[in-house]
Amino acid sequence: AQSVTQLDSQVPVFEEAPVELRCNYSSSVSVYLFWYVQYPNQGLQLLLKYLSGSTLVKGINGFEAEFNKSQTSFHLRKPSVHISDTAEYFCAVSESTGNQFYFGTGTSLTVIP
Amino acid sequence: DVKVTQSSRYLVKRTGEKVFLECVQDMDHENMFWYRQDPGLGLRLIYFSYDVKMKEKGDIPEGYSVSREKKERFSLILESASTNQTSMYLCASRIRATYNEQFFGPGTRLTVL
């Protein structure tokens, strides 16, 4: 069965510092990868996605992620965070076969002024 | 823009009541999903529907049922609400195809007393 691991449940970081949120997955088939953000009391919003091609994908709000097939990882990065980036971040995987998305347990990013 | 709406943002019900959560999407998406979100557990799939009148169980279907009579509407039913069903419920929709992202509603926070 597919599994998605977000190793860090909470990440505190100072404003304007860089951040990396880690995501690893397990799958024996081709996958499509997504990062979502959830602000307090809201639904999830797509940050970026990897379908194929270049392993570095850029998303909204200055975020980017790199797909590493050999390490089955899809880590999310931002070079300089802002207070408004404080939110919950979810990594998700969709297999090329089947209908489901598989979500990680989320990483709570707190940006400290 | 895709819009997914959920009938209530906050709902309080008593144990044993029958509860209906409604979700409507306005972009003619084939696939619709119901998740529950709990701290530390991320999003867990309850049911999904890949087309009208079609449904499949997700990871935690016990105590829930669903209805999809029209393409735009996907209802989640708690036949007899229990306190352990207190949670945030998120609805999502997607164009058919596993490489497409899911679009989420704002969520319904259900409290069962």
Coordinates of N, CA, C and O in Angstrom, one line a residue, chain B residues 10-109:
Chain B
Y10 N -19.7 25.1 10.7 CA -19.7 24.5 12.0 C -21.1 23.8 12.3 O -22.1 24.3 11.9
L11 N -21.0 22.7 12.9 CA -22.2 21.9 13.2 C -22.1 21.2 14.5 O -21.0 20.7 14.8
V12 N -23.1 21.3 15.3 CA -23.1 20.6 16.6 C -24.3 19.7 16.7 O -25.5 20.1 16.4
K13 N -24.1 18.4 16.9 CA -25.2 17.4 16.9 C -25.1 16.6 18.2 O -24.0 16.6 18.9
R14 N -26.1 15.9 18.5 CA -26.2 15.0 19.7 C -25.9 13.6 19.2 O -26.3 13.1 18.1
T15 N -25.4 12.8 20.1 CA -25.2 11.4 19.9 C -26.5 10.7 19.5 O -27.5 10.9 20.0
G16 N -26.3 9.9 18.4 CA -27.5 9.2 17.9 C -28.3 9.9 16.8 O -29.1 9.2 16.1
E17 N -28.0 11.1 16.6 CA -28.7 11.9 15.5 C -28.2 11.4 14.2 O -27.0 11.0 14.0
K18 N -29.0 11.6 13.2 CA -28.6 11.4 11.8 C -28.1 12.7 11.2 O -28.8 13.7 11.4
V19 N -26.9 12.7 10.7 CA -26.3 13.9 10.2 C -26.0 13.9 8.7 O -25.5 12.9 8.2
F20 N -26.3 15.0 8.1 CA -26.1 15.1 6.6 C -25.1 16.2 6.4 O -25.3 17.4 6.8
L21 N -24.0 15.9 5.7 CA -23.0 16.9 5.3 C -23.1 17.0 3.7 O -22.9 16.0 3.1
E22 N -23.3 18.2 3.3 CA -23.5 18.4 1.8 C -22.3 19.1 1.2 O -21.7 20.0 1.8
C23 N -22.0 18.6 0.0 CA -20.9 19.2 -0.8 C -21.3 19.4 -2.2 O -21.9 18.5 -2.8
V24 N -21.0 20.6 -2.7 CA -21.4 21.0 -4.1 C -20.2 21.6 -4.8 O -19.5 22.4 -4.3
Q25 N -20.0 21.1 -6.0 CA -18.9 21.7 -6.8 C -19.5 22.2 -8.2 O -20.5 21.6 -8.7
D26 N -18.9 23.2 -8.7 CA -19.5 23.9 -9.8 C -18.7 23.7 -11.1 O -18.9 24.5 -12.1
M27 N -17.8 22.8 -11.2 CA -17.0 22.6 -12.4 C -17.1 21.3 -13.1 O -16.2 20.9 -13.8
D28 N -18.2 20.6 -12.9 CA -18.5 19.4 -13.7 C -17.5 18.3 -13.5 O -17.2 17.6 -14.4
H29 N -16.9 18.3 -12.3 CA -15.9 17.3 -12.0 C -16.5 15.9 -11.8 O -17.6 15.8 -11.1
E30 N -15.9 14.9 -12.3 CA -16.4 13.5 -12.2 C -16.2 12.9 -10.8 O -17.0 12.3 -10.2
N31 N -15.0 13.2 -10.3 CA -14.6 12.6 -9.0 C -14.9 13.5 -7.8 O -14.6 14.7 -7.9
M32 N -15.4 12.9 -6.7 CA -15.6 13.7 -5.5 C -15.2 12.8 -4.3 O -15.3 11.6 -4.4
F33 N -14.8 13.5 -3.2 CA -14.1 12.8 -2.1 C -14.6 13.4 -0.8 O -14.9 14.6 -0.7
W34 N -14.7 12.5 0.2 CA -14.9 13.0 1.6 C -13.8 12.5 2.5 O -13.4 11.3 2.5
Y35 N -13.2 13.4 3.2 CA -12.1 13.1 4.1 C -12.5 13.6 5.5 O -13.3 14.5 5.7
R36 N -11.9 13.0 6.5 CA -11.9 13.6 7.8 C -10.5 13.9 8.2 O -9.6 13.2 7.9
Q37 N -10.4 15.0 8.9 CA -9.0 15.5 9.3 C -9.0 15.6 10.9 O -9.8 16.3 11.5
D38 N -8.0 14.9 11.4 CA -7.8 14.9 12.9 C -6.3 15.2 13.2 O -5.4 14.8 12.4
P39 N -6.1 16.0 14.2 CA -4.7 16.3 14.6 C -3.8 15.1 14.7 O -4.1 14.1 15.3
G40 N -2.6 15.2 14.0 CA -1.7 14.1 14.0 C -2.0 13.0 13.1 O -1.1 12.1 12.9
L41 N -3.1 13.0 12.5 CA -3.5 11.9 11.6 C -3.6 12.3 10.2 O -3.8 11.5 9.3
G42 N -3.6 13.6 9.9 CA -3.7 14.1 8.6 C -5.1 13.9 8.0 O -6.1 13.9 8.8
L43 N -5.2 13.7 6.7 CA -6.5 13.5 6.1 C -6.7 12.0 5.8 O -5.8 11.3 5.3
R44 N -7.8 11.5 6.2 CA -8.1 10.1 5.9 C -9.4 10.0 5.1 O -10.4 10.7 5.4
L45 N -9.3 9.2 4.0 CA -10.4 9.1 3.1 C -11.5 8.3 3.6 O -11.3 7.1 4.0
I46 N -12.7 8.8 3.6 CA -13.9 8.1 4.1 C -14.6 7.4 2.9 O -14.7 6.1 2.9
Y47 N -14.9 8.1 1.9 CA -15.5 7.6 0.7 C -15.1 8.4 -0.5 O -14.8 9.6 -0.3
F48 N -15.1 7.9 -1.7 CA -15.1 8.7 -2.9 C -16.0 8.2 -3.9 O -16.5 7.0 -3.9
S49 N -16.3 9.1 -4.9 CA -17.3 8.8 -5.9 C -16.6 9.1 -7.2 O -16.2 10.3 -7.4
Y50 N -16.5 8.2 -8.1 CA -15.8 8.5 -9.4 C -16.8 9.0 -10.5 O -16.4 9.4 -11.5
D51 N -18.1 8.8 -10.2 CA -19.1 9.4 -11.1 C -20.5 9.3 -10.4 O -20.6 8.7 -9.3
V52 N -21.5 9.8 -11.1 CA -22.8 9.8 -10.5 C -23.2 8.4 -10.2 O -23.0 7.5 -10.9
K53 N -23.8 8.2 -8.9 CA -24.3 6.9 -8.4 C -23.1 5.9 -8.2 O -23.4 4.8 -7.9
M54 N -21.9 6.3 -8.4 CA -20.8 5.4 -8.2 C -20.1 5.8 -6.9 O -19.9 7.0 -6.6
K55 N -19.7 4.8 -6.1 CA -19.0 5.1 -4.9 C -18.1 4.0 -4.5 O -18.3 2.8 -4.9
E56 N -17.0 4.3 -3.8 CA -16.1 3.3 -3.3 C -15.7 3.7 -1.9 O -15.6 4.9 -1.6
K57 N -15.5 2.7 -1.1 CA -15.1 2.9 0.3 C -13.6 3.4 0.3 O -12.8 2.9 -0.5
G58 N -13.4 4.3 1.2 CA -12.0 4.7 1.5 C -11.4 3.9 2.6 O -11.7 2.7 2.8
D59 N -10.5 4.5 3.4 CA -9.8 3.9 4.5 C -10.7 3.7 5.7 O -10.4 2.8 6.5
I60 N -11.6 4.6 6.0 CA -12.4 4.6 7.2 C -13.9 4.8 7.0 O -14.5 5.7 7.4
P61 N -14.5 3.9 6.3 CA -15.9 4.1 5.9 C -16.9 3.7 7.0 O -18.1 4.1 7.0
E62 N -16.4 3.1 8.1 CA -17.4 2.6 9.1 C -18.1 3.7 9.8 O -17.5 4.7 10.2
G63 N -19.4 3.6 9.8 CA -20.2 4.6 10.5 C -20.7 5.7 9.6 O -21.4 6.6 10.0
Y64 N -20.3 5.6 8.3 CA -20.6 6.6 7.3 C -21.3 6.0 6.1 O -21.0 4.8 5.8
S65 N -22.1 6.7 5.4 CA -22.5 6.4 4.0 C -22.5 7.6 3.2 O -22.4 8.7 3.7
V66 N -22.7 7.4 1.9 CA -22.7 8.6 1.0 C -23.7 8.4 -0.1 O -24.3 7.4 -0.3
S67 N -24.0 9.6 -0.7 CA -25.0 9.6 -1.8 C -24.5 10.5 -2.9 O -24.1 11.7 -2.6
R68 N -24.6 10.1 -4.1 CA -24.3 11.0 -5.2 C -25.3 10.8 -6.3 O -25.1 10.0 -7.2
E69 N -26.4 11.5 -6.2 CA -27.5 11.4 -7.2 C -27.3 12.4 -8.4 O -27.8 12.1 -9.5
K70 N -26.6 13.4 -8.2 CA -26.3 14.4 -9.2 C -24.8 14.6 -9.3 O -24.1 14.5 -8.2
K71 N -24.3 15.0 -10.4 CA -22.8 15.1 -10.6 C -22.2 16.1 -9.7 O -21.1 16.0 -9.2
E72 N -22.9 17.2 -9.4 CA -22.3 18.3 -8.7 C -22.4 18.1 -7.1 O -21.8 18.9 -6.4
R73 N -23.2 17.2 -6.7 CA -23.4 17.1 -5.2 C -23.0 15.7 -4.7 O -23.4 14.7 -5.2
F74 N -22.3 15.8 -3.5 CA -21.9 14.5 -2.9 C -22.2 14.7 -1.4 O -21.6 15.6 -0.8
S75 N -23.0 13.8 -0.9 CA -23.4 13.9 0.5 C -22.8 12.9 1.4 O -22.7 11.7 1.0
L76 N -22.4 13.3 2.6 CA -21.9 12.3 3.6 C -22.9 12.2 4.7 O -23.4 13.2 5.1
I77 N -23.2 11.0 5.0 CA -24.3 10.7 6.0 C -23.7 10.0 7.2 O -23.0 8.9 7.0
L78 N -23.9 10.5 8.4 CA -23.6 9.8 9.6 C -24.9 9.2 10.1 O -25.8 10.0 10.6
E79 N -25.1 7.9 10.0 CA -26.4 7.3 10.3 C -26.8 7.5 11.8 O -28.0 7.7 12.1
S80 N -25.9 7.4 12.6 CA -26.1 7.6 14.1 C -24.8 8.1 14.7 O -23.9 7.4 15.0
A81 N -24.8 9.5 14.8 CA -23.6 10.1 15.2 C -23.1 9.7 16.5 O -23.8 9.5 17.5
S82 N -21.8 9.6 16.6 CA -21.1 9.2 17.9 C -20.0 10.2 18.2 O -19.6 11.0 17.3
T83 N -19.6 10.3 19.5 CA -18.7 11.3 19.9 C -17.3 11.1 19.1 O -16.6 12.1 18.9
N84 N -17.0 9.9 18.8 CA -15.7 9.7 18.1 C -15.8 10.2 16.6 O -14.8 10.0 15.9
Q85 N -16.9 10.7 16.2 CA -17.0 11.3 14.8 C -16.9 12.8 14.9 O -17.0 13.4 13.8
T86 N -16.6 13.3 16.0 CA -16.2 14.7 16.1 C -14.9 15.0 15.4 O -13.9 14.3 15.7
S87 N -15.0 15.8 14.4 CA -13.8 16.0 13.5 C -14.1 17.2 12.5 O -15.2 17.7 12.5
M88 N -13.0 17.5 11.8 CA -13.2 18.3 10.6 C -13.4 17.5 9.4 O -12.7 16.5 9.2
Y89 N -14.4 17.8 8.6 CA -14.8 17.0 7.4 C -14.5 17.9 6.2 O -15.0 19.0 6.1
L90 N -13.7 17.3 5.3 CA -13.4 18.1 4.1 C -13.9 17.3 2.8 O -13.7 16.1 2.7
C91 N -14.4 18.1 1.9 CA -14.9 17.6 0.7 C -13.9 18.0 -0.4 O -13.4 19.2 -0.3
A92 N -13.7 17.2 -1.4 CA -12.9 17.6 -2.6 C -13.5 17.1 -3.9 O -14.2 16.1 -3.9
S93 N -13.1 17.7 -5.0 CA -13.5 17.2 -6.3 C -12.3 17.3 -7.2 O -11.3 18.0 -7.0
R94 N -12.4 16.6 -8.3 CA -11.3 16.5 -9.3 C -11.9 16.0 -10.6 O -12.8 15.2 -10.7
I95 N -11.3 16.6 -11.7 CA -11.6 16.1 -13.0 C -11.0 14.7 -13.0 O -10.0 14.4 -12.5
R96 N -11.7 13.8 -13.7 CA -11.2 12.4 -13.8 C -9.8 12.3 -14.3 O -9.5 13.0 -15.3
A97 N -9.0 11.6 -13.7 CA -7.6 11.3 -14.1 C -6.7 11.5 -12.9 O -6.8 12.5 -12.2
T98 N -5.8 10.6 -12.7 CA -5.1 10.5 -11.5 C -4.0 11.6 -11.4 O -3.5 11.9 -10.3
Y99 N -3.7 12.3 -12.5 CA -2.7 13.3 -12.4 C -3.3 14.7 -12.1 O -2.6 15.7 -12.0
N100 N -4.6 14.8 -12.0 CA -5.2 16.1 -11.7 C -5.3 16.3 -10.2 O -5.6 15.3 -9.4
E101 N -5.1 17.5 -9.8 CA -5.2 17.8 -8.4 C -6.7 17.8 -7.9 O -7.6 18.0 -8.7
Q102 N -6.8 17.7 -6.6 CA -8.1 17.8 -6.0 C -8.3 19.3 -5.5 O -7.4 19.9 -5.0
F103 N -9.6 19.7 -5.6 CA -10.0 21.0 -5.1 C -10.8 20.8 -3.9 O -11.8 20.0 -3.9
F104 N -10.5 21.6 -2.9 CA -11.1 21.4 -1.6 C -12.1 22.4 -1.2 O -12.0 23.6 -1.5
G105 N -13.2 22.0 -0.5 CA -14.1 23.0 0.2 C -13.5 23.5 1.5 O -12.4 23.1 1.9
P106 N -14.2 24.4 2.1 CA -13.6 25.0 3.3 C -13.7 24.2 4.6 O -13.1 24.5 5.6
G107 N -14.4 23.1 4.5 CA -14.5 22.2 5.7 C -15.7 22.4 6.5 O -16.2 23.5 6.6
T108 N -16.1 21.4 7.2 CA -17.2 21.4 8.2 C -16.6 20.9 9.5 O -16.2 19.7 9.5
R109 N -16.7 21.7 10.5 CA -16.2 21.2 11.8 C -17.4 20.7 12.6 O -18.3 21.5 13.0

